[in-house]
Short mmCIF file of C-alpha atoms in Angstrom, two decimals:
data_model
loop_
_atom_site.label_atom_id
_atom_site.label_comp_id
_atom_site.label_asym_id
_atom_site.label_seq_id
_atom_site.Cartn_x
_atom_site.Cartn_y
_atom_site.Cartn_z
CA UNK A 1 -35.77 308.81 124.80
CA UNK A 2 -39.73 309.34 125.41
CA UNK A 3 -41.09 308.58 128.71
CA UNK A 4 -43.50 305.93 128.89
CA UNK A 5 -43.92 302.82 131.18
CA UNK A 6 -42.07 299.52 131.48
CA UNK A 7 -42.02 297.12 133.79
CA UNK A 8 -41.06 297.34 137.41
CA UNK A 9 -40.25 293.87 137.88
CA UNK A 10 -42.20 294.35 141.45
CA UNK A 11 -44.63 293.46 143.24
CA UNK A 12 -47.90 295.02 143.26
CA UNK A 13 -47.79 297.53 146.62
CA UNK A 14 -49.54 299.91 148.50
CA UNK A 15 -48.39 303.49 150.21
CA UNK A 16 -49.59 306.01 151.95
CA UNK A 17 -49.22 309.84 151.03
CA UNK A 18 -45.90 311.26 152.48
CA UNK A 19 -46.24 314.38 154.85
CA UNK A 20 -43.34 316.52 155.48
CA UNK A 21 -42.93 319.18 158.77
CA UNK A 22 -41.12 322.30 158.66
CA UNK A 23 -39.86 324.43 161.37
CA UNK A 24 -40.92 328.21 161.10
CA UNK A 25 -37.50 330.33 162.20
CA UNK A 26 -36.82 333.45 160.19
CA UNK A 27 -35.32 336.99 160.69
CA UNK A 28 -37.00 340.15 159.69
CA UNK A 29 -36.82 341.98 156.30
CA UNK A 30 -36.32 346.17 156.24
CA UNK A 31 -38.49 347.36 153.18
CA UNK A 32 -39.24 350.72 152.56
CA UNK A 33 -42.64 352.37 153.18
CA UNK A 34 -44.87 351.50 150.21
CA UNK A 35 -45.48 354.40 148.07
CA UNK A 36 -49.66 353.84 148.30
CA UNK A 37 -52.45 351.51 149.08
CA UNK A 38 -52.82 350.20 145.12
CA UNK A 39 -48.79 349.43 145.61
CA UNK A 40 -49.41 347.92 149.32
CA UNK A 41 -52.26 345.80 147.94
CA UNK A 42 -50.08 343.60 145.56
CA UNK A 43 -48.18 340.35 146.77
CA UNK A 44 -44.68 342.25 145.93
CA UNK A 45 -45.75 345.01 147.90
CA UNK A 46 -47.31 343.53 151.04
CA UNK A 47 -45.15 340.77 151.47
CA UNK A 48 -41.80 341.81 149.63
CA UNK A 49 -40.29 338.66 147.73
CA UNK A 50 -43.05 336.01 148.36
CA UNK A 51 -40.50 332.83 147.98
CA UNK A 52 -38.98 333.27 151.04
CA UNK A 53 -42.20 334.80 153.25
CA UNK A 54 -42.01 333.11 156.77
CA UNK A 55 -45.68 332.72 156.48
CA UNK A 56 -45.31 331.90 160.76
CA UNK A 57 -44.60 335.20 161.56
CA UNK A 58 -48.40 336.52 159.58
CA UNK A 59 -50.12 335.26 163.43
CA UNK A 60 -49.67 335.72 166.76
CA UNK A 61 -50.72 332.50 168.66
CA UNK A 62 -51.70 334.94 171.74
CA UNK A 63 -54.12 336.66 169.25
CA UNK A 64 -56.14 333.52 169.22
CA UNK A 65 -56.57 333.45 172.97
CA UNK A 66 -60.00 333.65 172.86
CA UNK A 67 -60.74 330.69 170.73
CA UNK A 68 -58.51 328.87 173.55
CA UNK A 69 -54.87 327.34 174.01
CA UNK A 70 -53.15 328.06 170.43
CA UNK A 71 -49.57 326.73 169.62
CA UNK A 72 -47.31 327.12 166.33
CA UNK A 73 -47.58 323.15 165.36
CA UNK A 74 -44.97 323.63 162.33
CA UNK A 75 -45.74 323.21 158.52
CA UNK A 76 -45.76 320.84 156.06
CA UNK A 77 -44.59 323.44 153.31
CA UNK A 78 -42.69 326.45 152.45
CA UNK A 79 -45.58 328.11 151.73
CA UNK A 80 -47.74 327.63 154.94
CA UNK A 81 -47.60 327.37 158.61
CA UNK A 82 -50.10 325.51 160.71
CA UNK A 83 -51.10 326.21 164.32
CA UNK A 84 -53.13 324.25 166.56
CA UNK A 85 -55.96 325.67 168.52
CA UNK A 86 -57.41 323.58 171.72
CA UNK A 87 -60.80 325.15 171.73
CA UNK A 88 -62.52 325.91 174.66
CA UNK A 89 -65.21 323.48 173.95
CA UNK A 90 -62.21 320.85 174.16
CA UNK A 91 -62.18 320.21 170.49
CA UNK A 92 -58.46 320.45 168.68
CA UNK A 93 -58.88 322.56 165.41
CA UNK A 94 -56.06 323.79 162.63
CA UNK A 95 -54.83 326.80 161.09
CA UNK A 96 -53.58 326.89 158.41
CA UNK A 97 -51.88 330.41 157.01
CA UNK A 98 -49.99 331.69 154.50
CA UNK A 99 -50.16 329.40 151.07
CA UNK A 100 -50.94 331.96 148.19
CA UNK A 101 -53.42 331.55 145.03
CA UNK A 102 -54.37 333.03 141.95
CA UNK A 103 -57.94 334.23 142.53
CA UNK A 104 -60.64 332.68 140.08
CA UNK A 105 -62.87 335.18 137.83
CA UNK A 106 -66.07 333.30 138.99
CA UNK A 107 -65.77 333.44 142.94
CA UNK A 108 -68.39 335.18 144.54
CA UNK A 109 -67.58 334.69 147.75
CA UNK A 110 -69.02 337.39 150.20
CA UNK A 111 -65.82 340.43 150.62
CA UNK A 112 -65.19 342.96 153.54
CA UNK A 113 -63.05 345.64 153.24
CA UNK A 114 -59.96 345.53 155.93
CA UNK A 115 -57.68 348.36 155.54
CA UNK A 116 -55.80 348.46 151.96
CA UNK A 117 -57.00 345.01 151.96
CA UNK A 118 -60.41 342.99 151.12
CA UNK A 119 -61.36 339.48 153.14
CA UNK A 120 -63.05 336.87 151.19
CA UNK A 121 -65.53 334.79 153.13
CA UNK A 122 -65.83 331.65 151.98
CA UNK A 123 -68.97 329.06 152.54
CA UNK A 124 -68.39 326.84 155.53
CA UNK A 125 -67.94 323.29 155.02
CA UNK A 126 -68.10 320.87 157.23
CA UNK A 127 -65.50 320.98 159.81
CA UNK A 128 -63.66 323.65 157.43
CA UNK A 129 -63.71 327.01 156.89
CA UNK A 130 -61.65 329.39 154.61
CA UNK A 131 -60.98 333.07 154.51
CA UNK A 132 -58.88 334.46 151.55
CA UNK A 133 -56.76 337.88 152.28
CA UNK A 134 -57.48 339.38 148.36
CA UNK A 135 -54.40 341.74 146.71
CA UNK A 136 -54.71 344.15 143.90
CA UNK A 137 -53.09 341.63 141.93
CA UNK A 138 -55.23 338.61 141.43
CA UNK A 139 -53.89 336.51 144.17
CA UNK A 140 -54.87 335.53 147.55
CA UNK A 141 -53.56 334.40 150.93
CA UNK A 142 -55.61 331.65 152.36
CA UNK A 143 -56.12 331.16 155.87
CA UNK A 144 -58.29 328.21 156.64
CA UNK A 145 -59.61 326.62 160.16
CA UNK A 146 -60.30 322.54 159.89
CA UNK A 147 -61.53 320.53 163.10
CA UNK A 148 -59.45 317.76 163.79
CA UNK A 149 -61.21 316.32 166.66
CA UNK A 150 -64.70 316.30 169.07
CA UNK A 151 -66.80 319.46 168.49
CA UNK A 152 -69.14 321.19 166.22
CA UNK A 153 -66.32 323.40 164.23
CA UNK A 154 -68.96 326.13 165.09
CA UNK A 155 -65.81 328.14 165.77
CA UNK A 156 -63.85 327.45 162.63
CA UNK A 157 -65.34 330.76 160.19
CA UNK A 158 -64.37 332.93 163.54
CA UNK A 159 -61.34 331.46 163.70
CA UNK A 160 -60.46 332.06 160.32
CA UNK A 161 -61.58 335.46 160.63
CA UNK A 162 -59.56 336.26 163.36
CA UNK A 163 -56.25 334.67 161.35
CA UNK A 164 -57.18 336.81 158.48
CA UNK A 165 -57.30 339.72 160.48
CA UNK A 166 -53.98 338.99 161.94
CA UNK A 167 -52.33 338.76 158.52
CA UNK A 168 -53.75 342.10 157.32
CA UNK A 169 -52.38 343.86 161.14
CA UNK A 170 -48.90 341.69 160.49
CA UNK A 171 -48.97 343.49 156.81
CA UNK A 172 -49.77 346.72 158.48
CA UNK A 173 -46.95 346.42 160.84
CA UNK A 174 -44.63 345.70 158.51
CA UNK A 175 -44.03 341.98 160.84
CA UNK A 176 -43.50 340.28 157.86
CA UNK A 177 -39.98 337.95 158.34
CA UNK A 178 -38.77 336.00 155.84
CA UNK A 179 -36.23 332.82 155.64
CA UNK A 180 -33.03 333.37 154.94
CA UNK A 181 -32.26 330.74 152.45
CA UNK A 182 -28.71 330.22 150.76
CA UNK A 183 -28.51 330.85 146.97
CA UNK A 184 -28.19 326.63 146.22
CA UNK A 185 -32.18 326.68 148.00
CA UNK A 186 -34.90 325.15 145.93
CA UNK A 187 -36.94 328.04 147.39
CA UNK A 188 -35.45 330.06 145.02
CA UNK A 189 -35.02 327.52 142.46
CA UNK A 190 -38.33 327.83 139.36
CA UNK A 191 -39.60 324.47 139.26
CA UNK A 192 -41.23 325.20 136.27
CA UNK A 193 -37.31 325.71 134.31
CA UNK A 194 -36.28 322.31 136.32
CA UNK A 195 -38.58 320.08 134.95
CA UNK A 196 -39.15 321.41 130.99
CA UNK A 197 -42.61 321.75 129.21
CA UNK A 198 -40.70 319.62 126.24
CA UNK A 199 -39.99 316.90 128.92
CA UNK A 200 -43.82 316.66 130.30
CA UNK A 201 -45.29 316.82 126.98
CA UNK A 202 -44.14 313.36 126.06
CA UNK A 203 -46.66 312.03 128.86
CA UNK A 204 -49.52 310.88 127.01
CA UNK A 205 -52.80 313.50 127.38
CA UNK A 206 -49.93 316.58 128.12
CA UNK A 207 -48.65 316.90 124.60
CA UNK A 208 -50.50 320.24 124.77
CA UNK A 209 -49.93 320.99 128.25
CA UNK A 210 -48.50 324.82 129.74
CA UNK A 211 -46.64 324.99 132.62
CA UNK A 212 -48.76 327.36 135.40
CA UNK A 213 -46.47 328.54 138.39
CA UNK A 214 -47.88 329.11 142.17
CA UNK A 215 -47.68 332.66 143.18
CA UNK A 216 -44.91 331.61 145.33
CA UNK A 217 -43.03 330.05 142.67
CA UNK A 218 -42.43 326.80 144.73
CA UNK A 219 -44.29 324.81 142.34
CA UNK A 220 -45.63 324.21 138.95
CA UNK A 221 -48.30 322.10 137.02
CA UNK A 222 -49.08 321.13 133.63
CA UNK A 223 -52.55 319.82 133.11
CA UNK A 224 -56.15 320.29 134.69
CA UNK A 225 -56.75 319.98 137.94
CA UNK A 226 -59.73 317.12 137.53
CA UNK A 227 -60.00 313.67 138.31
CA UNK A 228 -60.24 312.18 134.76
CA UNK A 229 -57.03 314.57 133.49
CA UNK A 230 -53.54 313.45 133.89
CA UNK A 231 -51.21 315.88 135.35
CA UNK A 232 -47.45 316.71 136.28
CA UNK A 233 -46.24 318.74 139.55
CA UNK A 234 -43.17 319.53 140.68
CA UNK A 235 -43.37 320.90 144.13
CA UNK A 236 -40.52 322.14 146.25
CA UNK A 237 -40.88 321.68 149.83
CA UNK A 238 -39.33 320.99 153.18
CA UNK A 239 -39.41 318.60 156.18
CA UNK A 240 -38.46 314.98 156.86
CA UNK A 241 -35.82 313.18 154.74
CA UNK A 242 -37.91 310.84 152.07
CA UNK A 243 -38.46 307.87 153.85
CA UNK A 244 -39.18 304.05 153.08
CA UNK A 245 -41.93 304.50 155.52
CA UNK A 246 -44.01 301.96 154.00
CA UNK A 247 -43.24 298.30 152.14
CA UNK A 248 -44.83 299.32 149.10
CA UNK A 249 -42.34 302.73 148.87
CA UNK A 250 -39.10 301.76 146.78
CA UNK A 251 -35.62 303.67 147.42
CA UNK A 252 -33.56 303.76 144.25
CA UNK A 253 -31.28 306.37 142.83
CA UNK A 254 -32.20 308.46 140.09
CA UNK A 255 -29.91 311.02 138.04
CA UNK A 256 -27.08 310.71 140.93
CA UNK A 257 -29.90 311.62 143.65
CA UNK A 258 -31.68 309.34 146.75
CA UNK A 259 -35.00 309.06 145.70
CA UNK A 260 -38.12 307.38 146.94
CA UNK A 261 -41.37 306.76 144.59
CA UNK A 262 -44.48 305.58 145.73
CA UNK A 263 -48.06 305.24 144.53
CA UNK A 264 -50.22 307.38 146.64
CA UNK A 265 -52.91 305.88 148.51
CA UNK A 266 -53.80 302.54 149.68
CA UNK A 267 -55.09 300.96 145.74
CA UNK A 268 -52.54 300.26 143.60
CA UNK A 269 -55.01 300.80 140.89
CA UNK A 270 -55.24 304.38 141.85
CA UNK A 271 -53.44 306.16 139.17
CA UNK A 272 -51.17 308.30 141.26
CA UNK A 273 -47.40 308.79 142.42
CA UNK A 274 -45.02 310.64 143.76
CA UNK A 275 -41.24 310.65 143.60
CA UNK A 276 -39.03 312.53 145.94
CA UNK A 277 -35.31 313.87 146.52
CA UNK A 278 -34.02 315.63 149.51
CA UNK A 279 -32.03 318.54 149.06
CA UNK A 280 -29.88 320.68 152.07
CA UNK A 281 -30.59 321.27 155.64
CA UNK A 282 -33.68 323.09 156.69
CA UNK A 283 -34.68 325.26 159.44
CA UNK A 284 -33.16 325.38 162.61
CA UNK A 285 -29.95 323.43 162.91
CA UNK A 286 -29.45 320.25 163.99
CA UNK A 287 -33.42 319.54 163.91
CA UNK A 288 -32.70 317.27 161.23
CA UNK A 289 -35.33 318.73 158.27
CA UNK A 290 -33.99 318.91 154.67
CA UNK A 291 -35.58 321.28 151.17
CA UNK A 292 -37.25 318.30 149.40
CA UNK A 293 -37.74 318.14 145.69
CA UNK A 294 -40.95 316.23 144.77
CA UNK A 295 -42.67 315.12 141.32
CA UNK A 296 -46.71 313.69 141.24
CA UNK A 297 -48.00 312.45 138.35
CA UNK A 298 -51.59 311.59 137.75
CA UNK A 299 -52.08 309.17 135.25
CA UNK A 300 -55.85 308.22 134.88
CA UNK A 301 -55.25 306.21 132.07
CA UNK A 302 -53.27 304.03 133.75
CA UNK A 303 -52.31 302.55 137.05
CA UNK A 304 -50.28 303.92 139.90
CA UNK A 305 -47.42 301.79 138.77
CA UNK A 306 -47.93 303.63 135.35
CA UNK A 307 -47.73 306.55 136.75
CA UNK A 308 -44.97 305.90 138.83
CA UNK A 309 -42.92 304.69 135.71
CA UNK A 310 -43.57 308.03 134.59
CA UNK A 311 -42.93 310.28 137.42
CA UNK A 312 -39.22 307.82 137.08
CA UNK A 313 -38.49 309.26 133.36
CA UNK A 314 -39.61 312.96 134.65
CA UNK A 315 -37.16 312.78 137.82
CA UNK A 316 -34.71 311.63 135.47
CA UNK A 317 -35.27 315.00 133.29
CA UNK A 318 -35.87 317.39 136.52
CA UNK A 319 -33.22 316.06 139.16
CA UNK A 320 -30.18 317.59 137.07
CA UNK A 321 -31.27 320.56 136.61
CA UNK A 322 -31.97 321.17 140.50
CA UNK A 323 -29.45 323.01 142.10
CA UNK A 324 -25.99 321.43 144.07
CA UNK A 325 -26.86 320.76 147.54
#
C-alpha cells in the first residue's frame, strides 16, 4: 500500500522536540598495536568498531580543570557524551564529544597537526565553538563548546581545544572503552536495512532518494539536508522511555510496538515529525533508560500532521524489521 496522508481524526496540536539522556558506563576494549600512523589515522583504527565507542571515556573531566568545575552531565545519544563546565567567570558552558561525520570537500577550516592526527578549527559562532579531530579516512570527530548561560563564551574555542586534545591523548593511550551491547541492540542494528530505500521512495519528493549512513552507523537519511527538501531519518538512540510529555503527542501502537508521534515544534503548520519506539534496557541497571528507535520526516510540502501521517506508514515498514527486544 503507498504511504501518503489521511486523516487523523484529531485535533490540531502542538509538541515540543523530545530529548533523550544516556548514561556513559562502558568497559575497556584490548586491540592490538596499530601497524602505522596511516592505519592509526582511520576511524577503524583509532577507535576500533565505532558503533559501540563509549565516546565518555575520549575526556577526562579533571583535564578541564582549568576552564573550572567540569562534570560528565550524560548524553542524549549513542554517539556523544556531554559534560558541563562551570567556568570560572561563573558562566555554565557544554561539551559536547564524540558524534562522528563525513568531512566535506569544501571545508577550509584552519588544521594543526596533533600527533598521527590533524585538528580542524572551526570559526566561532556565537556562544559556540567547534573543533573537528580529522582521520585518514574522510571522517571527523566533533567536539564542540556551547554557552548555556551568563558570560561571553570567550572560553568556548579553548575549551574545545582542550577536548580535542584530550581525544587525540585518549587515542594515544589506547583509553578508548566501548559499550558492551547484547547482539538484539539497535546499536548494532543498520538503520538504513530497517527502514528500506523502496519504502521511503513512495514519500512524495524521495522517489529518487539514496540512503546515506552516519559513520557510526546509528542512523540514516534519504534526502537533502535543506529547509525546502523533504527528508526521512531513522535514528537509533537511547535515554528516556517515549513519553506523552505533551497534549499534542499521541501514544498509539504501531506494527506490535508502543509508539509516540508528534509534530516537532510549537506550529502545527511546521512540516515536521517524529515517531518513536523504545527498545531494551540501557546503561546502568535499574536507572530506568531504554535503546530508542526513532523516525523524522520533513515534509515541506505539507503540514506537520502530513508529515506525521507519513512518518505512521514508514514506522509501519521499519518497526518489524528492528530487532526482538
Amino acid at each position: 500500500m503507498p504511504l501518503r496522508p489521511r486523516s487523523l481524526g484529531l485535533p490540531v496540536v502542538l509538541v515540543s522536540l523530545l530529548l533523550w539522556a544516556v548514561g556513559c558506563s562502558g568497559v575497556a576494549q584490548q586491540r592490538p598495536e596499530p601497524a602505522s600512523d596511516r592505519e592509526s589515522a582511520t576511524v577503524a583504527g583509532a577507535l576500533g568498531d565505532p558503533r559501540t565507542v563509549d565516546p565518555c571515556s575520549l575526556i577526562d573531566p579533571a583535564s578541564l580543570a582549568k576552564f573550572g568545575e567540569a562534570r560528565d552531565a550524560g548524553t542524549v545519544s549513542l554517539d556523544y557524551c556531554l559534560f558541563r563546565v562551570r567556568l570560572a567567570e561563573g558562566a555554565l558552558a557544554q561539551l559536547k564529544v564524540g558524534e562522528l561525520a563525513r568531512e566535506a570537500l569544501e571545508q577550509a577550516d584552519p588544521v594543526v597537526g596533533a600527533g598521527a592526527f590533524r585538528i580542524a578549527r572551526e570559526a566561532p559562532l556565537p556562544g559556540h565553538c567547534t573543533r573537528r579531530v580529522l582521520f585518514g579516512d574522510g571522517t571527523s570527530l566533533l567536539v564542540s563548546a556551547d554557552q548555556l548561560d551568563g558570560g561571553t563564551g570567550a572560553a568556548l574555542c579553548g575549551l574545545a581545544e582542550a577536548g580535542a586534545g584530550d581525544v587525540v591523548a585518549a587515542i594515544g593511550r589506547h583509553q578508548v572503552r566501548h559499550r558492551p551491547y547484547p547482539p538484539n541492540s539497535l546499536a548494532l542494528s543498520d538503520p538504513c536495512r530497517a527502514l528500506g530505500t523502496e519504502v521511503v521512495r513512495e514519500v512524495p519528493g524521495l522517489e529518487e532518494a539514496e540512503p546515506v549512513a552516519s559513520p557510526a552507523g546509528h542512523q540514516c537519511q534519504w534526502g537533502q539536508e535543506d529547509a525546502a527538501s523533504p527528508r526521512v531519518r531513522l535514528v537509533h538512540t537511547a535515554g528516556d522511555p517515549p513519553a506523552v510529555l505533551h497534549g499534542s503527542a499521541v501514544e498509539e501502537s504501531i506494527a506490535g510496538r508502543r509508539t509516540v508521534t508528534s509534530v516537532v515544534g510549537g506550529d502545527p503548520s511546521t512540516p515536521l515529525c517524529s515517531a518513536e519506539t523504545g527498545h531494551i534496557p540501557f546503561g546502568e541497571p535499574g536507572g530506568g533508560q531504554v535503546e530508542v528507535a526513532m523516525i523524522v520526516v520533513a515534509y515541506p510540502d505539507g503540514t506537520g500532521l502530513d508529515a506525521c501521517e507519513f512518518a505512521r506508514g514508514l514506522a509501519e515498514r521499519a518497526w518489524p524489521g528492528l530487532p526482538r527486544p
